[in-house]
């Protein structure tokens, strides 16, 4: 028996004993400390219902023509299916949405909002401009003007800011709303976000149905003491309730159901966590390290803030040179459903997005704008100087084609991405309300 054990040990050392895919993958799971995500968030039903109606109600926007759902619709897998979103002034949903006169695209891709109730989240937005810094409090564009107490989670803090953005929801000075009346939200200085939130709440509590809904969700807070923090908490509660899914084939495999994955998906998972080193950035249950990385993504669109027509990314927040053109790693849950991909929707094909990682510099040099809408094609930044600057700070993990994958590995990796798709997300079980308290039209497909 001792000789047999010794022989088996020698064979394994020299690779003569082949581990099954499941044995290999189990070793990977143990090494990466991966396990079933059973985290549950307790939510109040009255708060969820209030948040559901606020999520679809255009009363939150300056011109009363756009809601949260316009860019994060359940039937579009919590996104908008566009490379770059169309905000204030737009009409319609998804690829049928049209631009308002004199408007431009929002600079960054509308992110999916799946599984945002996880305690793993500590940053929001492509540039992490909203962060949970623990004892230091919230880090946000509003600085000390943001209330430091009263938020249920970081997702609620995030919900405070789309309504303050002129392009996304607030509108421009001189805008008239859909009724031809002056947009009073647009008149407020962007340096006074607290005044914007107060003005929105005045709109809400002028509607009797909202007074009742807030009373049900927050019976301890008198109407006159309500703030937009309560509205943001409710929106976050709805988003968590509507878009949290943990029933993907990958979840089932983590729970011990080996037949939940195909052989190709298992090989893809092994490559993802081992040879491909994808886990270096796409870590944890959410499959994101929430850190900035420059992937050498082509630049197009209106640009961002003072950087127009470029979008310099995380460096604007951090001031760190290595963050030039860097954006936060996106989560991969339901990734196969949430294209176009990258911070600006540069790729409408997931395989193309994966292949970009193999040699970002080369992919940037060879990028074709043909799949972009015509109005974005003409904004493509093909100046050699711009290309050179982007390539100079490509993440060292990917620079010069350091990541290698053959055709079989790429197809296996794609198969694994499909295994991250939750069955419930495929079914689009969340429905838009037929009516919102303001009486404004509800966007739906």
Short mmCIF file of C-alpha atoms in Angstrom, two decimals:
data_model
loop_
_atom_site.label_atom_id
_atom_site.label_comp_id
_atom_site.label_asym_id
_atom_site.label_seq_id
_atom_site.Cartn_x
_atom_site.Cartn_y
_atom_site.Cartn_z
CA UNK A 1 0.00 0.00 0.00
CA UNK A 2 2.81 2.40 0.88
CA UNK A 3 4.44 1.69 -2.50
CA UNK A 4 1.13 2.38 -4.27
CA UNK A 5 0.70 5.69 -2.47
CA UNK A 6 4.29 6.63 -3.28
CA UNK A 7 3.78 5.71 -6.95
CA UNK A 8 0.59 7.79 -7.16
CA UNK A 9 2.37 10.72 -5.56
CA UNK A 10 5.20 10.52 -8.09
CA UNK A 11 2.72 10.23 -10.96
CA UNK A 12 0.82 13.29 -9.80
CA UNK A 13 4.09 15.20 -9.44
CA UNK A 14 4.97 14.43 -13.06
CA UNK A 15 1.45 15.02 -14.36
CA UNK A 16 0.68 11.32 -15.07
CA UNK A 17 -2.53 11.44 -13.03
CA UNK A 18 -4.98 13.79 -14.73
CA UNK A 19 -7.31 15.73 -12.48
CA UNK A 20 -10.89 16.00 -13.68
CA UNK A 21 -12.23 19.44 -14.58
CA UNK A 22 -14.22 19.48 -11.38
CA UNK A 23 -11.19 18.59 -9.28
CA UNK A 24 -9.17 21.34 -10.95
CA UNK A 25 -11.93 23.87 -10.53
CA UNK A 26 -12.45 22.95 -6.89
CA UNK A 27 -8.78 23.61 -6.27
CA UNK A 28 -9.24 27.02 -7.91
CA UNK A 29 -12.27 27.77 -5.73
CA UNK A 30 -10.39 26.88 -2.56
CA UNK A 31 -7.36 28.97 -3.54
CA UNK A 32 -9.53 32.00 -4.27
CA UNK A 33 -11.75 31.43 -1.22
CA UNK A 34 -14.88 31.41 -3.37
CA UNK A 35 -18.15 30.24 -1.89
CA UNK A 36 -21.88 30.59 -2.37
CA UNK A 37 -23.14 34.12 -1.83
CA UNK A 38 -25.98 33.83 0.66
CA UNK A 39 -25.98 37.47 1.71
CA UNK A 40 -29.52 38.77 2.19
CA UNK A 41 -30.61 42.35 2.66
CA UNK A 42 -33.71 43.02 4.75
CA UNK A 43 -35.91 45.55 3.00
CA UNK A 44 -39.12 47.29 4.00
CA UNK A 45 -41.98 46.71 1.55
CA UNK A 46 -43.35 50.26 1.91
CA UNK A 47 -39.90 51.69 1.15
CA UNK A 48 -39.57 49.41 -1.88
CA UNK A 49 -42.93 50.53 -3.27
CA UNK A 50 -42.07 54.20 -2.78
CA UNK A 51 -38.73 53.62 -4.48
CA UNK A 52 -40.34 51.74 -7.36
CA UNK A 53 -42.58 54.68 -8.19
CA UNK A 54 -39.78 57.23 -7.77
CA UNK A 55 -37.55 55.13 -10.04
CA UNK A 56 -40.06 55.42 -12.90
CA UNK A 57 -41.34 58.94 -12.18
CA UNK A 58 -40.00 61.74 -14.39
CA UNK A 59 -40.96 64.27 -11.73
CA UNK A 60 -37.39 63.87 -10.43
CA UNK A 61 -36.01 65.47 -13.60
CA UNK A 62 -35.87 69.17 -14.30
CA UNK A 63 -37.87 69.06 -17.52
CA UNK A 64 -40.05 66.17 -16.33
CA UNK A 65 -38.97 64.14 -19.34
CA UNK A 66 -36.61 61.47 -17.98
CA UNK A 67 -36.59 59.01 -15.07
CA UNK A 68 -34.07 56.63 -13.55
CA UNK A 69 -35.70 53.85 -15.59
CA UNK A 70 -34.99 55.70 -18.84
CA UNK A 71 -31.35 54.61 -18.55
CA UNK A 72 -31.75 51.58 -16.24
CA UNK A 73 -34.77 49.73 -17.54
CA UNK A 74 -35.57 46.15 -16.44
CA UNK A 75 -36.39 45.11 -19.99
CA UNK A 76 -32.95 46.34 -21.04
CA UNK A 77 -31.26 44.38 -18.25
CA UNK A 78 -30.98 47.44 -15.97
CA UNK A 79 -29.16 49.45 -18.64
CA UNK A 80 -30.16 51.24 -21.84
CA UNK A 81 -28.49 49.15 -24.61
CA UNK A 82 -26.67 52.24 -25.89
CA UNK A 83 -22.93 52.91 -26.10
CA UNK A 84 -23.45 56.32 -24.52
CA UNK A 85 -26.76 57.35 -22.93
CA UNK A 86 -29.17 60.00 -24.16
CA UNK A 87 -30.29 62.10 -21.23
CA UNK A 88 -32.43 65.22 -20.89
CA UNK A 89 -34.55 65.96 -23.95
CA UNK A 90 -34.42 62.41 -25.27
CA UNK A 91 -37.44 60.35 -26.26
CA UNK A 92 -38.02 56.62 -26.29
CA UNK A 93 -36.03 53.74 -24.83
CA UNK A 94 -33.00 51.69 -25.75
CA UNK A 95 -31.75 51.70 -29.32
CA UNK A 96 -34.90 53.57 -30.39
CA UNK A 97 -34.19 56.50 -28.08
CA UNK A 98 -33.67 59.77 -29.95
CA UNK A 99 -31.62 62.83 -29.03
CA UNK A 100 -33.27 66.10 -28.03
CA UNK A 101 -32.52 69.21 -30.07
CA UNK A 102 -29.25 70.85 -29.07
CA UNK A 103 -28.29 68.00 -26.72
CA UNK A 104 -25.37 65.59 -26.69
CA UNK A 105 -24.66 62.15 -25.32
CA UNK A 106 -23.85 61.58 -21.67
CA UNK A 107 -20.07 60.90 -21.61
CA UNK A 108 -20.08 57.43 -20.03
CA UNK A 109 -21.94 54.19 -20.57
CA UNK A 110 -24.99 53.63 -18.39
CA UNK A 111 -23.88 50.86 -15.98
CA UNK A 112 -26.06 47.91 -15.09
CA UNK A 113 -27.33 47.94 -11.49
CA UNK A 114 -27.39 44.22 -10.63
CA UNK A 115 -26.68 43.05 -7.08
CA UNK A 116 -25.93 46.54 -5.75
CA UNK A 117 -27.13 45.59 -2.28
CA UNK A 118 -24.01 43.57 -1.52
CA UNK A 119 -21.90 44.75 1.39
CA UNK A 120 -18.86 44.31 -0.86
CA UNK A 121 -19.65 47.57 -2.64
CA UNK A 122 -17.53 50.50 -1.47
CA UNK A 123 -17.55 52.69 -4.58
CA UNK A 124 -19.98 53.81 -7.27
CA UNK A 125 -19.71 55.31 -10.78
CA UNK A 126 -17.06 54.62 -13.42
CA UNK A 127 -14.63 56.99 -11.67
CA UNK A 128 -15.51 55.94 -8.09
CA UNK A 129 -16.53 59.49 -7.28
CA UNK A 130 -18.83 58.10 -4.59
CA UNK A 131 -17.00 56.04 -1.97
CA UNK A 132 -17.64 54.57 1.44
CA UNK A 133 -14.52 55.41 3.44
CA UNK A 134 -15.66 53.82 6.66
CA UNK A 135 -15.00 55.99 9.69
CA UNK A 136 -14.04 58.89 7.40
CA UNK A 137 -17.58 58.95 6.01
CA UNK A 138 -18.79 59.37 2.46
CA UNK A 139 -16.55 60.70 -0.27
CA UNK A 140 -18.68 62.38 -2.96
CA UNK A 141 -18.65 65.34 -5.38
CA UNK A 142 -20.83 67.22 -2.86
CA UNK A 143 -18.13 67.09 -0.16
CA UNK A 144 -19.47 68.54 3.11
CA UNK A 145 -22.74 69.54 1.45
CA UNK A 146 -23.87 65.92 1.44
CA UNK A 147 -25.65 64.83 4.63
CA UNK A 148 -23.27 62.46 6.42
CA UNK A 149 -26.04 60.57 8.20
CA UNK A 150 -29.28 58.87 7.31
CA UNK A 151 -28.21 56.78 4.32
CA UNK A 152 -29.05 53.08 4.27
CA UNK A 153 -26.14 52.15 2.01
CA UNK A 154 -23.75 53.42 -0.64
CA UNK A 155 -26.32 52.81 -3.36
CA UNK A 156 -28.57 55.41 -1.73
CA UNK A 157 -25.68 57.88 -1.72
CA UNK A 158 -25.20 57.22 -5.44
CA UNK A 159 -28.89 57.93 -6.07
CA UNK A 160 -28.40 61.50 -4.85
CA UNK A 161 -26.35 62.53 -7.88
CA UNK A 162 -28.02 61.76 -11.24
CA UNK A 163 -30.73 64.29 -10.33
CA UNK A 164 -28.07 67.01 -9.94
CA UNK A 165 -26.48 66.36 -13.35
CA UNK A 166 -27.58 68.79 -16.05
CA UNK A 167 -27.05 66.24 -18.85
CA UNK A 168 -28.59 63.27 -17.08
CA UNK A 169 -31.71 64.66 -15.41
CA UNK A 170 -31.63 68.33 -14.32
CA UNK A 171 -31.46 70.21 -17.60
CA UNK A 172 -29.99 73.54 -18.63
CA UNK A 173 -30.78 77.14 -17.69
CA UNK A 174 -33.48 78.35 -20.03
CA UNK A 175 -35.10 74.93 -20.45
CA UNK A 176 -38.86 74.66 -20.36
CA UNK A 177 -40.42 71.48 -19.03
CA UNK A 178 -42.89 69.33 -20.98
CA UNK A 179 -45.70 71.67 -19.93
CA UNK A 180 -43.89 74.75 -21.23
CA UNK A 181 -43.08 75.99 -17.74
CA UNK A 182 -39.68 77.18 -16.49
CA UNK A 183 -37.42 74.41 -15.23
CA UNK A 184 -36.74 75.72 -11.72
CA UNK A 185 -34.22 72.99 -10.92
CA UNK A 186 -31.93 74.13 -13.73
CA UNK A 187 -31.75 77.65 -12.29
CA UNK A 188 -29.98 76.44 -9.13
CA UNK A 189 -26.19 76.69 -9.08
CA UNK A 190 -24.42 73.30 -9.34
CA UNK A 191 -22.40 74.47 -6.32
CA UNK A 192 -25.58 74.15 -4.24
CA UNK A 193 -26.64 70.49 -4.53
CA UNK A 194 -28.52 70.70 -1.24
CA UNK A 195 -30.81 73.29 -2.82
CA UNK A 196 -31.45 70.98 -5.77
CA UNK A 197 -32.43 68.13 -3.46
CA UNK A 198 -34.68 70.43 -1.45
CA UNK A 199 -36.43 71.68 -4.59
CA UNK A 200 -37.09 68.13 -5.79
CA UNK A 201 -38.60 67.25 -2.42
CA UNK A 202 -40.89 70.27 -2.71
CA UNK A 203 -42.15 68.81 -5.96
CA UNK A 204 -42.75 65.43 -4.35
CA UNK A 205 -44.56 66.57 -1.21
CA UNK A 206 -46.84 68.74 -3.34
CA UNK A 207 -48.36 65.47 -4.60
CA UNK A 208 -50.83 63.92 -2.10
CA UNK A 209 -50.07 60.36 -3.18
CA UNK A 210 -46.38 60.85 -2.44
CA UNK A 211 -47.18 62.31 0.98
CA UNK A 212 -49.01 59.08 1.78
CA UNK A 213 -46.27 56.87 0.35
CA UNK A 214 -43.55 58.65 2.33
CA UNK A 215 -45.72 58.40 5.48
CA UNK A 216 -46.00 54.65 5.00
CA UNK A 217 -42.28 54.22 4.40
CA UNK A 218 -41.15 56.72 7.08
CA UNK A 219 -43.95 57.00 9.67
CA UNK A 220 -41.53 58.50 12.21
CA UNK A 221 -40.62 61.49 10.00
CA UNK A 222 -43.10 64.39 9.63
CA UNK A 223 -43.69 65.48 6.04
CA UNK A 224 -42.01 68.85 6.56
CA UNK A 225 -38.84 67.10 7.81
CA UNK A 226 -38.45 64.76 4.85
CA UNK A 227 -35.36 65.20 2.69
CA UNK A 228 -34.13 63.67 -0.54
CA UNK A 229 -32.10 61.25 1.58
CA UNK A 230 -35.34 59.37 2.27
CA UNK A 231 -36.17 59.34 -1.45
CA UNK A 232 -32.67 58.04 -2.26
CA UNK A 233 -32.97 55.30 0.37
CA UNK A 234 -36.27 54.22 -1.17
CA UNK A 235 -34.84 54.19 -4.71
CA UNK A 236 -31.92 52.09 -3.48
CA UNK A 237 -34.31 49.68 -1.72
CA UNK A 238 -36.25 49.20 -4.95
CA UNK A 239 -33.10 48.67 -7.02
CA UNK A 240 -31.82 46.06 -4.58
CA UNK A 241 -35.19 44.31 -4.51
CA UNK A 242 -35.66 44.38 -8.28
CA UNK A 243 -32.15 43.64 -9.53
CA UNK A 244 -30.55 41.26 -7.04
CA UNK A 245 -30.25 37.76 -8.49
CA UNK A 246 -28.12 34.87 -7.24
CA UNK A 247 -29.40 31.96 -9.32
CA UNK A 248 -26.84 31.74 -12.13
CA UNK A 249 -25.27 28.42 -13.17
CA UNK A 250 -22.10 29.68 -11.47
CA UNK A 251 -23.97 30.16 -8.17
CA UNK A 252 -25.38 26.66 -8.48
CA UNK A 253 -21.92 25.25 -9.10
CA UNK A 254 -20.54 27.07 -6.07
CA UNK A 255 -23.35 25.46 -4.09
CA UNK A 256 -22.11 22.01 -5.12
CA UNK A 257 -24.09 21.23 -8.29
CA UNK A 258 -21.32 20.13 -10.61
CA UNK A 259 -23.66 19.57 -13.56
CA UNK A 260 -24.70 23.23 -13.48
CA UNK A 261 -21.74 24.10 -15.74
CA UNK A 262 -20.73 22.65 -19.09
CA UNK A 263 -17.19 21.41 -19.61
CA UNK A 264 -16.45 24.52 -21.66
CA UNK A 265 -17.71 26.76 -18.84
CA UNK A 266 -15.58 24.87 -16.32
CA UNK A 267 -12.49 25.27 -18.50
CA UNK A 268 -13.35 28.95 -18.87
CA UNK A 269 -13.61 29.35 -15.11
CA UNK A 270 -10.24 27.68 -14.59
CA UNK A 271 -8.68 29.97 -17.20
CA UNK A 272 -10.38 33.01 -15.62
CA UNK A 273 -8.97 32.28 -12.16
CA UNK A 274 -5.66 30.78 -13.15
CA UNK A 275 -3.86 31.17 -16.49
CA UNK A 276 -5.84 34.20 -17.64
CA UNK A 277 -5.32 36.09 -14.37
CA UNK A 278 -8.70 37.76 -14.97
CA UNK A 279 -9.30 37.51 -11.23
CA UNK A 280 -6.49 40.02 -10.67
CA UNK A 281 -9.08 42.72 -11.40
CA UNK A 282 -12.40 40.84 -11.45
CA UNK A 283 -12.25 39.51 -7.90
CA UNK A 284 -14.75 38.57 -5.20
CA UNK A 285 -18.37 37.55 -5.57
CA UNK A 286 -19.07 40.70 -7.59
CA UNK A 287 -16.05 40.02 -9.81
CA UNK A 288 -14.61 43.52 -9.49
CA UNK A 289 -11.78 44.93 -7.41
CA UNK A 290 -13.49 48.35 -7.74
CA UNK A 291 -10.12 49.81 -8.64
CA UNK A 292 -9.18 51.97 -11.66
CA UNK A 293 -7.40 50.40 -14.62
CA UNK A 294 -6.46 51.78 -18.03
CA UNK A 295 -7.43 49.15 -20.61
CA UNK A 296 -6.48 51.28 -23.59
CA UNK A 297 -10.10 51.95 -24.55
CA UNK A 298 -10.65 54.24 -27.57
CA UNK A 299 -11.96 57.71 -26.81
CA UNK A 300 -15.10 59.13 -28.39
CA UNK A 301 -18.18 61.07 -27.33
CA UNK A 302 -18.52 64.54 -25.81
CA UNK A 303 -15.75 64.16 -23.25
CA UNK A 304 -16.08 64.77 -19.54
CA UNK A 305 -16.22 68.04 -17.62
CA UNK A 306 -13.10 70.20 -18.01
CA UNK A 307 -11.42 67.49 -20.11
CA UNK A 308 -13.66 67.95 -23.18
CA UNK A 309 -13.33 66.40 -25.76
CA UNK A 310 -11.42 63.74 -23.80
CA UNK A 311 -12.40 61.72 -20.75
CA UNK A 312 -9.36 61.36 -18.51
CA UNK A 313 -11.13 59.04 -16.08
CA UNK A 314 -10.01 58.34 -12.53
CA UNK A 315 -7.12 60.80 -12.54
CA UNK A 316 -9.61 63.67 -12.13
CA UNK A 317 -10.65 62.18 -8.77
CA UNK A 318 -7.32 60.79 -7.55
CA UNK A 319 -4.75 63.12 -9.05
CA UNK A 320 -2.50 60.10 -9.56
CA UNK A 321 -0.64 59.96 -12.89
CA UNK A 322 -1.16 56.20 -13.25
CA UNK A 323 -4.93 56.79 -13.24
CA UNK A 324 -4.88 58.66 -16.55
CA UNK A 325 -7.58 57.15 -18.79
CA UNK A 326 -8.32 54.59 -16.06
CA UNK A 327 -11.84 53.52 -15.09
CA UNK A 328 -13.20 51.31 -12.34
CA UNK A 329 -13.37 47.59 -13.06
CA UNK A 330 -16.98 46.69 -13.88
CA UNK A 331 -18.65 43.73 -12.14
CA UNK A 332 -19.27 40.67 -14.30
CA UNK A 333 -22.58 39.40 -12.96
CA UNK A 334 -24.94 39.10 -15.96
CA UNK A 335 -22.20 40.56 -18.16
CA UNK A 336 -23.47 38.70 -21.23
CA UNK A 337 -26.70 40.70 -21.00
CA UNK A 338 -25.31 44.15 -20.38
CA UNK A 339 -23.66 45.35 -23.59
CA UNK A 340 -22.35 47.50 -25.11
CA UNK A 341 -19.24 47.01 -23.00
CA UNK A 342 -16.47 49.23 -21.58
CA UNK A 343 -16.85 52.61 -19.87
CA UNK A 344 -18.07 54.18 -23.10
CA UNK A 345 -19.70 51.20 -24.77
CA UNK A 346 -16.86 50.85 -27.26
CA UNK A 347 -17.72 47.22 -28.01
CA UNK A 348 -21.16 45.85 -28.85
CA UNK A 349 -19.77 42.32 -29.02
CA UNK A 350 -18.61 40.60 -25.82
CA UNK A 351 -16.04 38.48 -27.63
CA UNK A 352 -14.49 41.62 -29.11
CA UNK A 353 -14.37 43.16 -25.62
CA UNK A 354 -12.56 40.08 -24.31
CA UNK A 355 -10.12 40.02 -27.21
CA UNK A 356 -9.28 43.68 -26.53
CA UNK A 357 -7.76 42.58 -23.20
CA UNK A 358 -5.24 40.33 -24.97
CA UNK A 359 -3.41 43.30 -26.51
CA UNK A 360 -5.05 46.64 -25.67
CA UNK A 361 -2.47 48.73 -27.52
CA UNK A 362 -2.90 46.78 -30.74
CA UNK A 363 -6.67 46.77 -30.35
CA UNK A 364 -6.65 50.54 -29.89
CA UNK A 365 -4.54 51.00 -33.02
CA UNK A 366 -6.91 48.81 -35.03
CA UNK A 367 -10.23 49.98 -33.53
CA UNK A 368 -13.04 50.39 -36.04
CA UNK A 369 -15.80 52.93 -35.43
CA UNK A 370 -18.19 51.22 -37.86
CA UNK A 371 -20.31 49.71 -35.09
CA UNK A 372 -20.81 53.07 -33.37
CA UNK A 373 -23.77 55.36 -34.09
CA UNK A 374 -22.82 57.87 -36.80
CA UNK A 375 -22.93 60.81 -34.40
CA UNK A 376 -20.30 59.07 -32.26
CA UNK A 377 -18.14 57.97 -35.18
CA UNK A 378 -17.23 61.56 -35.97
CA UNK A 379 -16.14 62.18 -32.36
CA UNK A 380 -13.58 59.35 -32.34
CA UNK A 381 -10.22 60.62 -31.11
CA UNK A 382 -7.75 59.19 -33.65
CA UNK A 383 -5.03 61.79 -33.16
CA UNK A 384 -1.67 59.93 -32.82
CA UNK A 385 -0.82 62.03 -29.77
CA UNK A 386 -4.01 60.99 -27.99
CA UNK A 387 -3.45 57.34 -28.89
CA UNK A 388 0.11 57.54 -27.58
CA UNK A 389 -1.01 59.06 -24.26
CA UNK A 390 -3.62 56.34 -23.75
CA UNK A 391 -1.12 53.58 -24.49
CA UNK A 392 1.53 54.99 -22.13
CA UNK A 393 -0.47 54.17 -19.00
CA UNK A 394 -2.15 50.91 -20.04
CA UNK A 395 -2.34 48.66 -17.00
CA UNK A 396 0.93 46.68 -16.61
CA UNK A 397 -1.12 43.46 -16.28
CA UNK A 398 -2.20 43.86 -19.91
CA UNK A 399 0.54 45.94 -21.50
CA UNK A 400 2.27 44.63 -24.63
CA UNK A 401 0.02 41.59 -24.90
CA UNK A 402 1.08 40.02 -21.62
CA UNK A 403 -2.21 38.12 -21.37
CA UNK A 404 -2.16 35.12 -23.68
CA UNK A 405 -5.13 33.00 -24.80
CA UNK A 406 -5.67 30.65 -27.71
CA UNK A 407 -8.94 30.34 -29.62
CA UNK A 408 -10.25 27.50 -27.45
CA UNK A 409 -9.52 29.43 -24.28
CA UNK A 410 -11.33 32.50 -25.63
CA UNK A 411 -14.42 30.45 -26.45
CA UNK A 412 -14.28 28.76 -23.03
CA UNK A 413 -13.99 32.16 -21.36
CA UNK A 414 -17.03 33.36 -23.30
CA UNK A 415 -18.90 30.27 -22.16
CA UNK A 416 -17.98 31.05 -18.55
CA UNK A 417 -19.31 34.59 -18.98
CA UNK A 418 -22.64 33.04 -19.98
CA UNK A 419 -22.56 30.98 -16.77
CA UNK A 420 -22.61 34.24 -14.79
CA UNK A 421 -26.06 35.08 -16.15
CA UNK A 422 -28.79 34.72 -13.54
CA UNK A 423 -31.88 32.88 -14.75
CA UNK A 424 -34.16 35.47 -13.13
CA UNK A 425 -32.38 38.31 -14.93
CA UNK A 426 -33.03 36.60 -18.26
CA UNK A 427 -36.75 36.50 -17.57
CA UNK A 428 -36.95 40.23 -16.83
CA UNK A 429 -39.50 39.57 -14.08
CA UNK A 430 -39.59 43.19 -12.86
CA UNK A 431 -42.35 45.23 -14.48
CA UNK A 432 -42.83 48.96 -14.83
CA UNK A 433 -45.81 50.49 -12.99
CA UNK A 434 -48.72 51.59 -15.17
CA UNK A 435 -49.10 54.77 -13.12
CA UNK A 436 -46.82 57.07 -11.09
CA UNK A 437 -48.08 59.68 -8.58
CA UNK A 438 -47.10 62.66 -10.74
CA UNK A 439 -49.30 61.42 -13.57
CA UNK A 440 -46.38 61.74 -16.01
CA UNK A 441 -45.85 59.12 -18.71
CA UNK A 442 -43.98 55.95 -17.72
CA UNK A 443 -41.22 54.67 -20.02
CA UNK A 444 -41.74 51.06 -21.03
CA UNK A 445 -41.13 48.78 -23.98
#
